[in-house]
Amino acid sequence: MLLPVFTLKLRHKISPRMVAVGRYDGTHPCLAAATQAGKVFIHNPHTRSQHFSASRVFQSPLESDVSLLNINQAVSCLTAGVLNPELGYDALLVGTQTNLLAYDVYNNSDLFYREVTGDNVHSLALCDFDGDGKKELLVGSEDFDIRVFKEDEIVAEMTETEIITSLCPMYGSRFGYALSNGTVGVYDKTARYWRIKSKNHAMSIHAFDLNSDGVCELITGWSNGKVDARSDRTGEVIFKDNFSSAVAGVVEGDYRMDGHIQLICCSVDGEIRGYLPDTAEMRGNLMDTSVEQDLIRELSQKKQNLLLELRNYEDNAKAELSSPLNEADGHRGIIPANTKLHTALSVNLGSEAQAAHAELCISTSNDTIIRAVLIFAEGIFLGESHVVHPSIHNLSSSIRIPITPPKDVPVDLHLKTFVGYRSSTQFHVFELTRQLPRFSMYVLTSPDSASEPLSYVNFIITERAQRVFMWLNQNFLLPEDTNIQNVPFQVCFTSLRNGGQLCIKIKLSGEITINTDDIDLAGDIIQSMASFFAIEDLQVEADFPVYFEELRKVLVKVDEYHSVHQKLSADMADNSNLIRSLLVRAEDARLMRDMRTMKNRYMELYDLNKDLLNGYKIRSNNHTELLGSLKAVNQAIQRAGRLRVGKPKNQVITACRDAIRSNNINTLFRIMRVGTASS
Ligand code: CA
Ligand code: CA
């Protein structure tokens, strides 16, 4: 069994996720972690008597090998790394809500201290996503997306079901991720290899080859104190350990300075354990039990289950034999061997009592009844699962289950259906998977030119009408009798969420026009078609008059916020000078023993102080508004990009950014409309 090669108990608490190992003198690895009261501690077990003289760092009163760094603000991120390769040692980087400090621990001096603004990015990682030898930037956002940036272009986007709290590169194009709902897993490029979901929170993830097979495992530190190592390919646990408090961070380093890198796990209570990778004697077996024992336990459990199942069948068969004519009472156990289960997805327009929704209908092929249905699906139900079990009086051979996906993404519905008879005590379980189409929250309606949205996208594709119909059929819940063979045709839908209209028209020339006021929906449809028809590049003409008008207003506001910001900054500088002179004059008056003048000066200072505080609040609010507006502008650029595919998409994003930079608003809107700056 794999045991820690060292264990430490520090008397400092460790803030979750705020742990980093660095060689701050170029040689000795030291653990740095954020602790209580806006401080960072640096554990240096290698050199005992380091003398610090400057103000930031001081010796911990609790431990001789720990020094403390005063940040005076809650630390929101912490990392270590080489900033200047010529120095040959790591800098410590400490982020707070408003500032970033780069600190030279060795020389005990600030490298820089900058004002920064936070955004809604929760996690970042570098990973060679496309295998070209250069690393791309992975960004995990608050809106549940993992985005891959090459330079400043988004080359891939994966939609998850919760906030992405951590990302870590594994090797090649493979990376681990963690969500705020207790999910961890591994992606290879855009495909998810595996994921597991726990009721605990993944505090920290890290890639480390613990069993020395040359491939990194995904190490997760959990909120309940558990640490586990999972195979990158299968998610199978190959090692686990427990701390008495939540895990704060998982890092690595040669902490004993013996040439071997250890996996280092830290708990919020300050317990630190280092693990060395597996040695040859252990032959990859890191757990307490042997592989054989595990296998035997697993097989005997399977045997038990099968025996139980067999006994149930036997009991049912006996009951059947003893009372073959009891069918009317429903005293039957076994369902007919030819029982089949049908599933159908459709749109239900709802009623006064129930909003419109997509609907899954499950029915059996005979007089058997459905006792219960278990559905597992990501992002639709709270907790990812949903159980439907009608009351005993409402049992029948079919069941309708409302489904309301919050977003337009295709979802796999994994179903377990319990089928039997009214009086059955045992049920046959049918397991099957149905895919809910991406646009299942739109109902086919008859075209009505009066309510057709003014906003549209327009493009040309070279696909047969039949293929377009296949795409429609795969992505929408069309009624069974829908039949479109001939071009030109037009289909219209109504959103079940907000009643918005969507019309798709196809001309003989291959020209497609999509009318919708929802720019995100237009983007989703274009992206869906592009992947279905394998379109690499698509130029699109677009107009969203209402949205563009709103954007124009936002841009005007951005200008206003900028000028207010400049004016307030200038005012503040003026006031700083005024403070200085008032102070000098007050002190002069004191030295002259002119107490009245001194008092007056200090009163003026007091008033000025109040003004300054008010000014600061205004500046701070202005700043928040400015950030919000800039975010809206950036979102608009991304949306304009998503209306295009491939090269045109990247061109639109780059050209929009250039237009913003040169403050050319009219050009910006032309690019958003026609896709290029030149008319
Ligand atoms: Ca790359
Ligand atoms: Ca391994």
XYZ file of C-alpha atoms and ligand atoms in Angstrom:
681
model
C 0.000 0.000 0.000
C 1.190 3.499 -0.827
C 1.980 5.433 2.356
C 3.013 9.063 2.664
C 6.800 9.530 2.655
C 6.396 12.587 4.816
C 3.684 14.119 6.958
C 3.734 17.596 8.444
C 1.271 19.343 10.681
C 1.584 23.100 10.348
C -0.103 25.326 12.863
C -1.469 27.573 10.153
C -4.781 27.093 8.405
C -4.737 26.852 4.609
C -7.346 28.596 2.445
C -8.932 26.247 -0.114
C -7.196 26.205 -3.525
C -4.528 28.732 -2.395
C -1.456 26.469 -2.421
C 1.710 26.604 -4.550
C 5.191 25.110 -4.469
C 8.064 27.219 -5.749
C 11.854 27.414 -5.639
C 12.003 30.975 -4.450
C 15.805 30.862 -4.074
C 16.263 28.777 -7.202
C 17.115 25.620 -5.217
C 14.867 24.764 -2.283
C 11.205 23.949 -2.955
C 8.973 25.773 -0.492
C 5.260 25.519 0.015
C 3.357 28.807 -0.048
C -0.281 29.008 0.976
C -2.825 31.661 1.844
C -3.866 31.572 5.456
C -6.199 33.554 7.695
C -6.325 37.347 8.017
C -4.971 38.226 4.579
C -1.634 36.501 5.026
C 0.395 34.085 2.950
C 2.737 31.682 4.695
C 5.878 30.215 3.222
C 7.043 26.932 4.650
C 10.780 26.570 4.257
C 12.064 23.398 5.907
C 15.495 23.668 4.269
C 17.070 26.826 5.640
C 16.171 27.478 9.210
C 17.570 30.867 9.997
C 16.577 33.242 7.293
C 16.493 36.836 8.403
C 13.916 39.106 6.991
C 14.202 42.795 7.484
C 11.621 44.489 5.312
C 8.014 45.086 6.170
C 6.099 42.452 4.197
C 7.587 39.283 5.563
C 7.983 38.337 9.188
C 8.751 35.191 11.142
C 5.727 33.168 12.207
C 5.326 33.243 15.989
C 4.008 29.679 15.756
C 6.717 27.919 13.768
C 10.404 28.488 13.172
C 10.398 27.302 9.564
C 7.387 29.356 8.497
C 7.472 32.985 7.490
C 4.428 35.123 6.901
C 3.738 37.604 4.168
C 1.266 40.387 4.878
C -1.201 40.966 2.054
C -3.863 42.731 4.160
C -6.627 41.577 1.830
C -8.336 38.256 1.324
C -6.233 36.231 -1.120
C -8.224 34.966 -4.106
C -5.486 33.181 -5.995
C -1.912 32.118 -5.503
C 0.714 30.583 -7.722
C 4.462 30.380 -8.228
C 6.561 30.394 -11.357
C 9.474 31.845 -13.283
C 8.721 35.414 -14.347
C 12.246 36.315 -15.332
C 14.315 33.387 -16.659
C 17.550 35.332 -16.041
C 16.897 35.340 -12.309
C 16.727 31.551 -12.273
C 14.203 31.345 -9.462
C 10.453 31.436 -8.938
C 8.364 34.462 -8.125
C 5.367 34.166 -5.863
C 2.177 35.610 -7.367
C -0.640 36.595 -5.042
C -3.988 37.811 -6.344
C -6.729 39.571 -4.407
C -10.076 40.892 -5.585
C -8.417 44.139 -6.757
C -4.654 43.626 -6.976
C -1.915 41.335 -8.193
C 1.365 41.127 -6.312
C 4.446 39.554 -7.858
C 6.835 38.930 -5.016
C 10.512 38.063 -4.923
C 10.649 35.918 -1.793
C 14.436 35.475 -1.930
C 15.187 39.199 -1.958
C 12.105 40.030 0.026
C 10.928 42.673 -2.403
C 7.941 43.414 -4.616
C 8.558 42.720 -8.299
C 5.346 44.565 -9.078
C 2.028 45.395 -7.479
C -0.762 46.181 -9.915
C -4.394 47.092 -9.795
C -6.347 44.444 -11.699
C -9.977 43.753 -12.372
C -11.512 40.391 -11.866
C -13.785 38.706 -14.354
C -15.935 35.662 -14.480
C -13.199 33.221 -15.392
C -12.951 30.486 -12.780
C -10.181 28.328 -14.157
C -7.361 28.391 -16.686
C -4.967 25.783 -18.073
C -2.436 25.509 -20.875
C -2.666 22.391 -23.026
C -1.652 21.456 -26.578
C -5.238 20.955 -27.613
C -4.665 20.517 -31.371
C -1.336 18.708 -31.188
C 0.686 21.292 -33.150
C 3.367 21.476 -30.442
C 2.171 24.835 -29.106
C -0.067 25.188 -26.118
C -3.572 26.604 -26.283
C -5.295 28.379 -23.414
C -8.263 26.601 -21.844
C -10.684 28.870 -20.009
C -13.437 27.663 -17.698
C -16.179 30.238 -17.339
C -19.070 31.030 -15.074
C -21.512 30.354 -17.920
C -20.603 26.618 -17.895
C -18.392 26.696 -20.996
C -14.863 25.442 -21.491
C -13.355 27.609 -24.243
C -10.125 26.910 -26.080
C -8.171 29.951 -27.250
C -5.489 29.873 -29.917
C -3.940 33.332 -29.816
C -7.142 35.306 -29.256
C -9.444 33.117 -31.329
C -11.819 30.612 -29.803
C -11.128 27.305 -31.593
C -13.429 25.067 -29.550
C -16.186 25.329 -26.997
C -17.555 22.571 -24.770
C -20.726 23.147 -22.785
C -20.835 21.706 -19.267
C -23.680 21.747 -16.765
C -22.166 23.878 -13.991
C -19.433 26.440 -13.278
C -16.019 25.039 -14.241
C -13.949 25.443 -11.068
C -10.685 23.792 -12.139
C -8.875 22.660 -15.271
C -5.573 20.787 -15.435
C -3.522 19.568 -18.408
C -2.878 15.788 -18.330
C -0.766 15.101 -21.409
C -1.173 15.693 -25.122
C -4.633 17.014 -25.810
C -6.056 15.440 -22.655
C -7.120 17.536 -19.664
C -8.982 17.136 -16.391
C -11.839 19.355 -15.213
C -13.949 19.901 -12.115
C -17.385 21.517 -11.751
C -18.961 23.293 -8.801
C -21.550 20.494 -8.452
C -19.025 17.810 -7.474
C -18.258 16.509 -10.978
C -14.713 15.656 -12.093
C -13.677 14.092 -15.369
C -11.297 13.998 -18.298
C -11.613 15.391 -21.827
C -9.545 14.508 -24.862
C -9.938 17.444 -27.231
C -13.694 18.064 -27.422
C -14.696 14.532 -26.381
C -15.351 13.689 -22.760
C -13.641 10.422 -21.770
C -15.378 9.950 -18.456
C -16.812 11.845 -15.555
C -18.030 11.038 -12.066
C -20.254 13.065 -9.813
C -19.891 13.211 -6.042
C -21.987 14.913 -3.412
C -18.725 16.416 -2.138
C -16.889 19.270 -3.829
C -13.681 18.824 -5.768
C -11.394 21.400 -4.121
C -8.315 20.801 -6.243
C -7.321 18.624 -9.190
C -3.820 17.776 -10.357
C -2.251 15.437 -12.924
C 0.374 13.110 -11.442
C 1.742 9.685 -12.402
C 1.296 7.928 -9.086
C 1.601 4.320 -10.317
C 4.661 4.987 -12.496
C 3.115 3.653 -15.712
C 4.195 6.742 -17.629
C 0.685 8.221 -17.743
C -0.668 10.823 -15.336
C -3.643 10.038 -13.136
C -6.209 12.669 -12.211
C -5.687 13.410 -8.514
C -8.656 15.038 -6.803
C -8.732 16.580 -3.334
C -12.294 16.617 -1.970
C -14.191 18.754 0.538
C -14.722 15.737 2.818
C -10.962 15.203 3.190
C -10.671 12.427 0.617
C -7.903 12.331 -1.951
C -8.267 9.963 -4.892
C -6.241 9.118 -7.966
C -8.225 8.038 -11.020
C -7.110 6.467 -14.257
C -7.121 9.072 -17.020
C -8.794 6.596 -19.390
C -11.504 5.018 -17.266
C -11.924 7.103 -14.119
C -11.280 3.982 -12.043
C -9.860 4.753 -8.587
C -6.322 3.378 -8.265
C -5.469 5.068 -4.978
C -7.215 6.911 -2.159
C -6.399 8.417 1.200
C -8.265 10.461 3.811
C -7.509 13.665 5.702
C -9.411 14.678 8.823
C -10.433 17.981 7.208
C -11.191 19.253 3.694
C -8.348 19.101 1.207
C -7.111 22.622 0.403
C -4.684 21.883 -2.403
C -2.882 19.196 -4.392
C 0.549 20.162 -5.770
C 3.880 18.485 -6.511
C 7.536 19.104 -5.770
C 10.780 17.528 -4.641
C 10.096 18.504 -1.070
C 12.760 16.242 0.448
C 15.337 17.349 -2.119
C 16.331 13.777 -2.950
C 15.726 13.966 -6.678
C 12.219 12.445 -6.559
C 9.074 14.478 -7.162
C 6.369 13.888 -4.588
C 2.662 14.442 -4.819
C 1.890 16.902 -2.012
C -1.590 17.146 -0.534
C -2.563 19.829 1.990
C -5.643 20.029 4.180
C -7.328 23.234 5.360
C -6.132 22.387 8.902
C -2.499 22.570 7.824
C -1.784 18.866 7.456
C 0.594 18.132 4.605
C 1.381 14.702 3.171
C 3.849 13.853 0.462
C 3.544 10.660 -1.614
C 6.245 9.159 -3.784
C 5.158 7.414 -6.975
C 4.879 3.666 -6.909
C 8.069 1.611 -6.750
C 8.727 -1.596 -8.665
C 7.879 -3.840 -5.644
C 4.326 -2.572 -5.491
C 3.707 -3.376 -9.147
C 1.096 -0.689 -9.576
C -0.947 -1.816 -6.605
C -1.408 1.292 -4.482
C -4.387 0.253 -2.430
C -4.578 -1.630 0.816
C -6.137 -4.695 -0.775
C -4.745 -6.845 -3.533
C -6.239 -6.810 -7.005
C -7.206 -10.474 -6.643
C -9.103 -9.843 -3.399
C -10.963 -6.977 -5.033
C -11.865 -9.136 -8.008
C -13.126 -11.973 -5.798
C -15.229 -9.541 -3.743
C -16.683 -8.034 -6.891
C -17.467 -11.441 -8.435
C -19.082 -12.838 -5.293
C -21.250 -9.724 -5.112
C -22.311 -10.378 -8.715
C -23.001 -14.027 -7.841
C -25.183 -12.959 -4.890
C -27.190 -10.627 -7.116
C -27.671 -13.283 -9.785
C -28.754 -15.882 -7.208
C -31.275 -13.423 -5.818
C -32.582 -12.724 -9.296
C -32.836 -16.470 -10.015
C -34.766 -17.072 -6.778
C -37.197 -14.305 -7.696
C -37.804 -15.915 -11.081
C -38.352 -19.288 -9.425
C -40.800 -17.839 -6.887
C -42.718 -16.100 -9.631
C -42.827 -19.266 -11.728
C -44.181 -21.226 -8.749
C -46.870 -18.631 -8.094
C -47.811 -18.806 -11.769
C -48.071 -22.587 -11.690
C -50.117 -22.753 -8.493
C -52.731 -20.288 -9.734
C -52.691 -20.181 -13.519
C -56.236 -18.858 -13.712
C -55.687 -15.937 -11.471
C -54.871 -13.559 -14.274
C -57.924 -11.436 -13.676
C -56.761 -10.654 -10.147
C -53.447 -9.605 -11.535
C -51.629 -12.183 -9.401
C -48.909 -12.634 -11.886
C -45.241 -12.164 -11.487
C -43.462 -12.737 -14.738
C -44.120 -10.367 -17.603
C -44.573 -11.961 -21.053
C -41.272 -12.635 -22.757
C -42.298 -10.620 -25.793
C -43.048 -7.463 -23.782
C -41.561 -4.467 -25.513
C -41.089 -0.923 -24.401
C -41.810 2.009 -26.727
C -40.576 5.508 -26.208
C -41.633 8.633 -28.073
C -40.645 12.264 -27.761
C -43.028 15.040 -28.670
C -43.992 18.599 -27.832
C -46.781 19.258 -25.363
C -48.297 22.723 -25.653
C -49.286 22.639 -22.000
C -52.418 23.898 -20.342
C -53.433 26.544 -17.865
C -51.951 24.484 -15.096
C -48.767 23.474 -16.872
C -46.353 25.375 -19.089
C -45.513 24.004 -22.539
C -42.748 21.401 -22.512
C -41.134 18.545 -24.347
C -42.645 15.210 -23.413
C -41.327 11.685 -23.176
C -43.979 8.998 -23.538
C -43.077 5.467 -22.456
C -45.468 2.580 -23.047
C -45.415 -1.205 -22.902
C -46.660 -3.397 -25.739
C -49.264 -5.286 -23.651
C -51.289 -5.077 -20.432
C -48.245 -4.818 -18.179
C -47.953 -1.617 -16.173
C -45.115 0.814 -15.586
C -44.413 1.032 -11.878
C -41.612 3.590 -11.978
C -39.189 5.335 -14.324
C -35.712 6.545 -13.409
C -34.161 9.104 -15.739
C -30.532 10.140 -15.642
C -29.684 13.200 -17.717
C -27.172 15.991 -17.411
C -28.335 19.539 -16.861
C -32.098 18.943 -16.936
C -32.989 17.726 -13.478
C -31.678 18.923 -10.147
C -29.106 16.346 -9.119
C -29.077 14.864 -12.646
C -31.709 12.230 -11.912
C -35.493 12.147 -11.868
C -37.829 9.444 -10.574
C -41.446 9.097 -11.691
C -43.638 6.686 -9.758
C -47.401 7.011 -10.236
C -49.664 6.335 -7.285
C -51.009 2.771 -7.128
C -54.406 3.929 -8.509
C -52.879 5.581 -11.562
C -50.790 2.683 -12.811
C -51.108 2.007 -16.514
C -49.189 0.663 -19.452
C -48.029 4.130 -20.478
C -46.585 7.141 -18.788
C -45.913 10.732 -19.893
C -42.971 12.612 -18.445
C -42.552 16.363 -18.975
C -39.018 17.468 -19.821
C -37.898 21.087 -19.886
C -34.271 21.480 -20.963
C -33.041 24.957 -19.929
C -30.590 25.246 -22.842
C -30.517 24.226 -26.499
C -28.039 21.372 -26.211
C -28.627 17.723 -27.158
C -29.046 15.584 -24.053
C -28.881 11.811 -23.577
C -31.752 10.496 -21.480
C -30.756 7.264 -19.737
C -33.948 5.453 -18.746
C -34.639 2.618 -16.328
C -38.249 1.532 -16.535
C -39.823 -0.862 -13.984
C -42.429 -3.036 -15.727
C -44.704 -5.621 -14.100
C -48.284 -6.051 -12.893
C -50.338 -4.140 -10.361
C -49.678 -6.629 -7.591
C -46.127 -7.478 -8.561
C -43.506 -7.226 -5.887
C -40.739 -7.675 -8.408
C -40.370 -5.791 -11.661
C -38.528 -6.261 -14.880
C -36.193 -3.323 -15.515
C -35.806 -2.083 -19.087
C -32.731 0.050 -19.651
C -32.407 2.249 -22.694
C -31.063 5.599 -23.848
C -32.879 8.188 -25.941
C -31.389 11.403 -27.217
C -33.383 14.558 -26.670
C -32.897 16.692 -29.823
C -31.041 19.964 -29.443
C -34.025 22.174 -30.298
C -36.734 20.211 -28.517
C -38.215 23.342 -26.936
C -39.582 24.612 -30.279
C -42.943 23.591 -31.694
C -43.747 23.503 -35.405
C -46.338 26.167 -36.227
C -47.926 27.292 -39.453
C -46.109 30.173 -41.168
C -47.559 33.583 -40.417
C -45.787 36.422 -42.177
C -47.336 38.977 -39.819
C -45.430 37.663 -36.807
C -42.229 36.847 -38.652
C -39.232 38.338 -36.811
C -37.397 41.203 -38.538
C -34.008 39.888 -37.482
C -32.430 37.311 -39.762
C -29.344 35.468 -40.920
C -28.822 34.595 -44.554
C -26.339 32.178 -46.160
C -25.893 29.674 -48.963
C -25.156 25.976 -48.580
C -24.788 23.269 -51.199
C -26.954 20.523 -49.705
C -29.910 18.615 -51.076
C -33.284 19.442 -49.533
C -33.516 15.876 -48.268
C -30.387 16.351 -46.157
C -31.713 19.617 -44.747
C -34.886 17.762 -43.819
C -32.768 15.094 -42.106
C -31.071 17.814 -40.076
C -34.469 19.251 -39.128
C -35.733 15.831 -38.121
C -32.709 15.091 -35.988
C -32.691 18.432 -34.192
C -36.369 19.296 -33.728
C -39.345 17.328 -32.437
C -41.352 17.311 -35.655
C -44.817 15.727 -35.751
C -44.697 12.288 -37.397
C -46.651 13.317 -40.480
C -44.258 16.164 -41.327
C -43.001 15.630 -44.839
C -40.902 18.092 -46.734
C -39.377 16.945 -49.999
C -39.481 19.875 -52.330
C -37.517 23.064 -52.418
C -38.339 25.867 -51.836
C -39.857 25.275 -48.430
C -40.419 27.116 -45.220
C -40.850 25.836 -41.667
C -41.781 27.947 -38.675
C -41.434 27.200 -34.981
C -42.482 28.852 -31.749
C -40.260 28.769 -28.696
C -41.894 26.998 -25.750
C -39.775 29.123 -23.420
C -40.732 32.644 -24.506
C -43.084 32.346 -27.497
C -40.428 33.742 -29.861
C -40.796 32.891 -33.572
C -38.275 31.025 -35.665
C -38.633 30.601 -39.447
C -36.294 28.652 -41.687
C -36.646 29.176 -45.451
C -34.761 27.375 -48.171
C -34.638 28.497 -51.778
C -33.839 26.482 -54.858
C -30.463 28.228 -55.074
C -29.447 26.738 -51.698
C -29.963 30.075 -50.014
C -31.154 29.685 -46.428
C -32.781 32.465 -44.431
C -33.436 32.083 -40.728
C -35.650 34.641 -39.062
C -35.394 34.954 -35.301
C -34.878 37.818 -32.853
C -32.754 35.525 -30.676
C -29.146 35.978 -31.856
C -27.967 33.070 -29.672
C -30.545 30.750 -31.263
C -29.444 31.855 -34.743
C -25.830 31.078 -33.761
C -26.811 27.684 -32.321
C -28.678 26.751 -35.511
C -25.773 27.783 -37.749
C -23.277 25.871 -35.603
C -25.582 22.822 -35.573
C -25.980 22.870 -39.375
C -22.245 23.383 -39.851
C -21.414 20.280 -37.836
C -24.190 18.196 -39.443
C -23.193 19.119 -43.010
C -19.459 19.245 -42.145
C -19.199 22.850 -43.363
C -15.708 24.196 -42.646
C -16.178 27.833 -43.620
C -19.455 29.719 -43.821
C -19.954 33.410 -44.443
C -23.265 34.767 -43.193
C -25.159 37.998 -43.637
C -27.052 39.038 -40.527
C -29.212 41.765 -39.098
C -30.540 42.055 -35.565
C -31.911 45.629 -35.504
C -33.149 45.647 -31.896
C -30.061 43.947 -30.500
C -27.713 46.160 -32.530
C -29.532 49.281 -31.335
C -29.065 48.176 -27.733
C -25.421 47.523 -28.412
C -25.067 51.033 -29.867
C -26.428 52.440 -26.593
C -23.991 50.318 -24.600
C -21.098 51.656 -26.686
C -22.197 55.246 -25.984
C -22.271 54.376 -22.286
C -18.788 52.882 -22.444
C -17.551 56.248 -23.762
C -19.324 58.070 -20.935
C -17.925 55.751 -18.284
C -14.443 56.200 -19.707
C -14.624 59.991 -19.553
C -16.142 59.934 -16.046
C -13.303 57.642 -15.010
C -10.703 60.061 -16.369
C -12.316 63.054 -14.694
C -12.609 61.278 -11.335
C -8.984 60.131 -11.515
C -7.883 63.722 -12.192
C -10.030 64.979 -9.286
C -8.445 62.452 -7.003
C -4.951 63.563 -7.973
C -5.930 67.197 -7.296
C -7.356 66.285 -3.937
C -4.214 64.375 -2.985
C -2.219 67.567 -3.524
C -4.742 69.531 -1.499
C -4.460 67.061 1.375
C -0.717 67.433 1.385
C -0.874 71.205 1.543
C -3.624 71.235 4.198
C -1.580 68.878 6.346
C 1.532 70.986 6.031
C -0.430 74.130 6.869
C -2.129 72.475 9.855
C 1.228 71.288 11.185
C 2.733 74.743 10.619
C -0.138 76.230 12.615
C 0.479 73.689 15.394
C 4.165 74.572 15.551
C 3.202 78.263 15.707
C 0.738 77.327 18.487
C -2.068 78.842 16.387
C -4.635 76.295 17.536
C -7.578 77.968 15.835
C -6.023 77.824 12.389
C -4.847 74.285 13.051
C -8.361 73.233 14.027
C -9.806 74.879 10.915
C -7.289 73.122 8.669
C -8.128 69.771 10.232
C -11.841 70.471 9.826
C -11.206 71.163 6.138
C -9.233 67.948 5.929
C -12.086 66.066 7.540
C -14.550 67.449 4.965
C -12.148 66.701 2.140
C -11.790 63.169 3.427
C -15.557 62.738 3.271
C -15.595 64.077 -0.287
C -12.822 61.704 -1.226
C -14.673 58.730 0.173
C -17.774 59.719 -1.773
C -15.661 60.219 -4.864
C -14.196 56.773 -4.387
C -17.655 55.221 -4.183
C -18.706 56.983 -7.390
C -15.490 55.867 -9.085
C -16.022 52.321 -7.896
C -19.638 52.225 -9.131
C -18.594 53.769 -12.426
C -15.935 51.103 -12.749
C -18.430 48.291 -12.106
C -20.781 49.731 -14.733
C -17.923 50.072 -17.192
C -16.915 46.439 -16.688
C -20.513 45.308 -17.191
C -20.762 47.271 -20.454
C -17.408 46.045 -21.747
C -18.548 42.510 -21.037
C -21.723 43.122 -23.054
C -19.619 44.445 -25.958
C -17.334 41.423 -25.827
C -20.350 39.120 -25.730
C -21.793 40.860 -28.805
C -18.528 40.241 -30.686
C -18.566 36.561 -29.715
C -22.206 36.316 -30.799
C -21.447 37.927 -34.161
C -18.646 35.368 -34.526
C -20.918 32.442 -33.710
C -23.155 33.401 -36.638
C -20.243 32.386 -38.896
C -18.127 29.252 -39.223
C -14.386 28.681 -39.644
C -12.293 31.443 -41.215
C -15.174 33.941 -41.600
C -15.898 33.459 -37.877
C -12.352 34.326 -36.844
C -12.236 37.215 -39.314
C -15.412 38.714 -37.854
C -14.096 38.532 -34.291
C -10.726 40.042 -35.216
C -12.274 42.786 -37.377
C -14.823 43.666 -34.658
C -12.038 43.997 -32.090
C -10.049 46.228 -34.463
C -13.131 48.393 -35.012
C -13.616 48.768 -31.247
C -9.937 49.593 -30.775
C -10.087 52.331 -33.394
C -13.468 53.431 -32.035
C -15.092 52.963 -35.435
C -18.664 52.131 -34.459
C -20.160 52.165 -37.953
C -17.519 49.737 -39.196
C -18.265 47.492 -36.209
C -21.920 47.215 -37.169
C -21.074 46.676 -40.833
C -18.823 43.762 -39.866
C -21.508 42.281 -37.643
C -23.974 42.544 -40.548
C -22.017 41.471 -43.613
C -19.046 39.722 -41.986
C -16.288 41.986 -43.335
C -15.135 45.568 -42.884
C -14.975 46.345 -46.613
C -18.284 47.145 -48.224
Ca -1.526 23.477 -30.006
Ca -0.007 6.489 -14.018
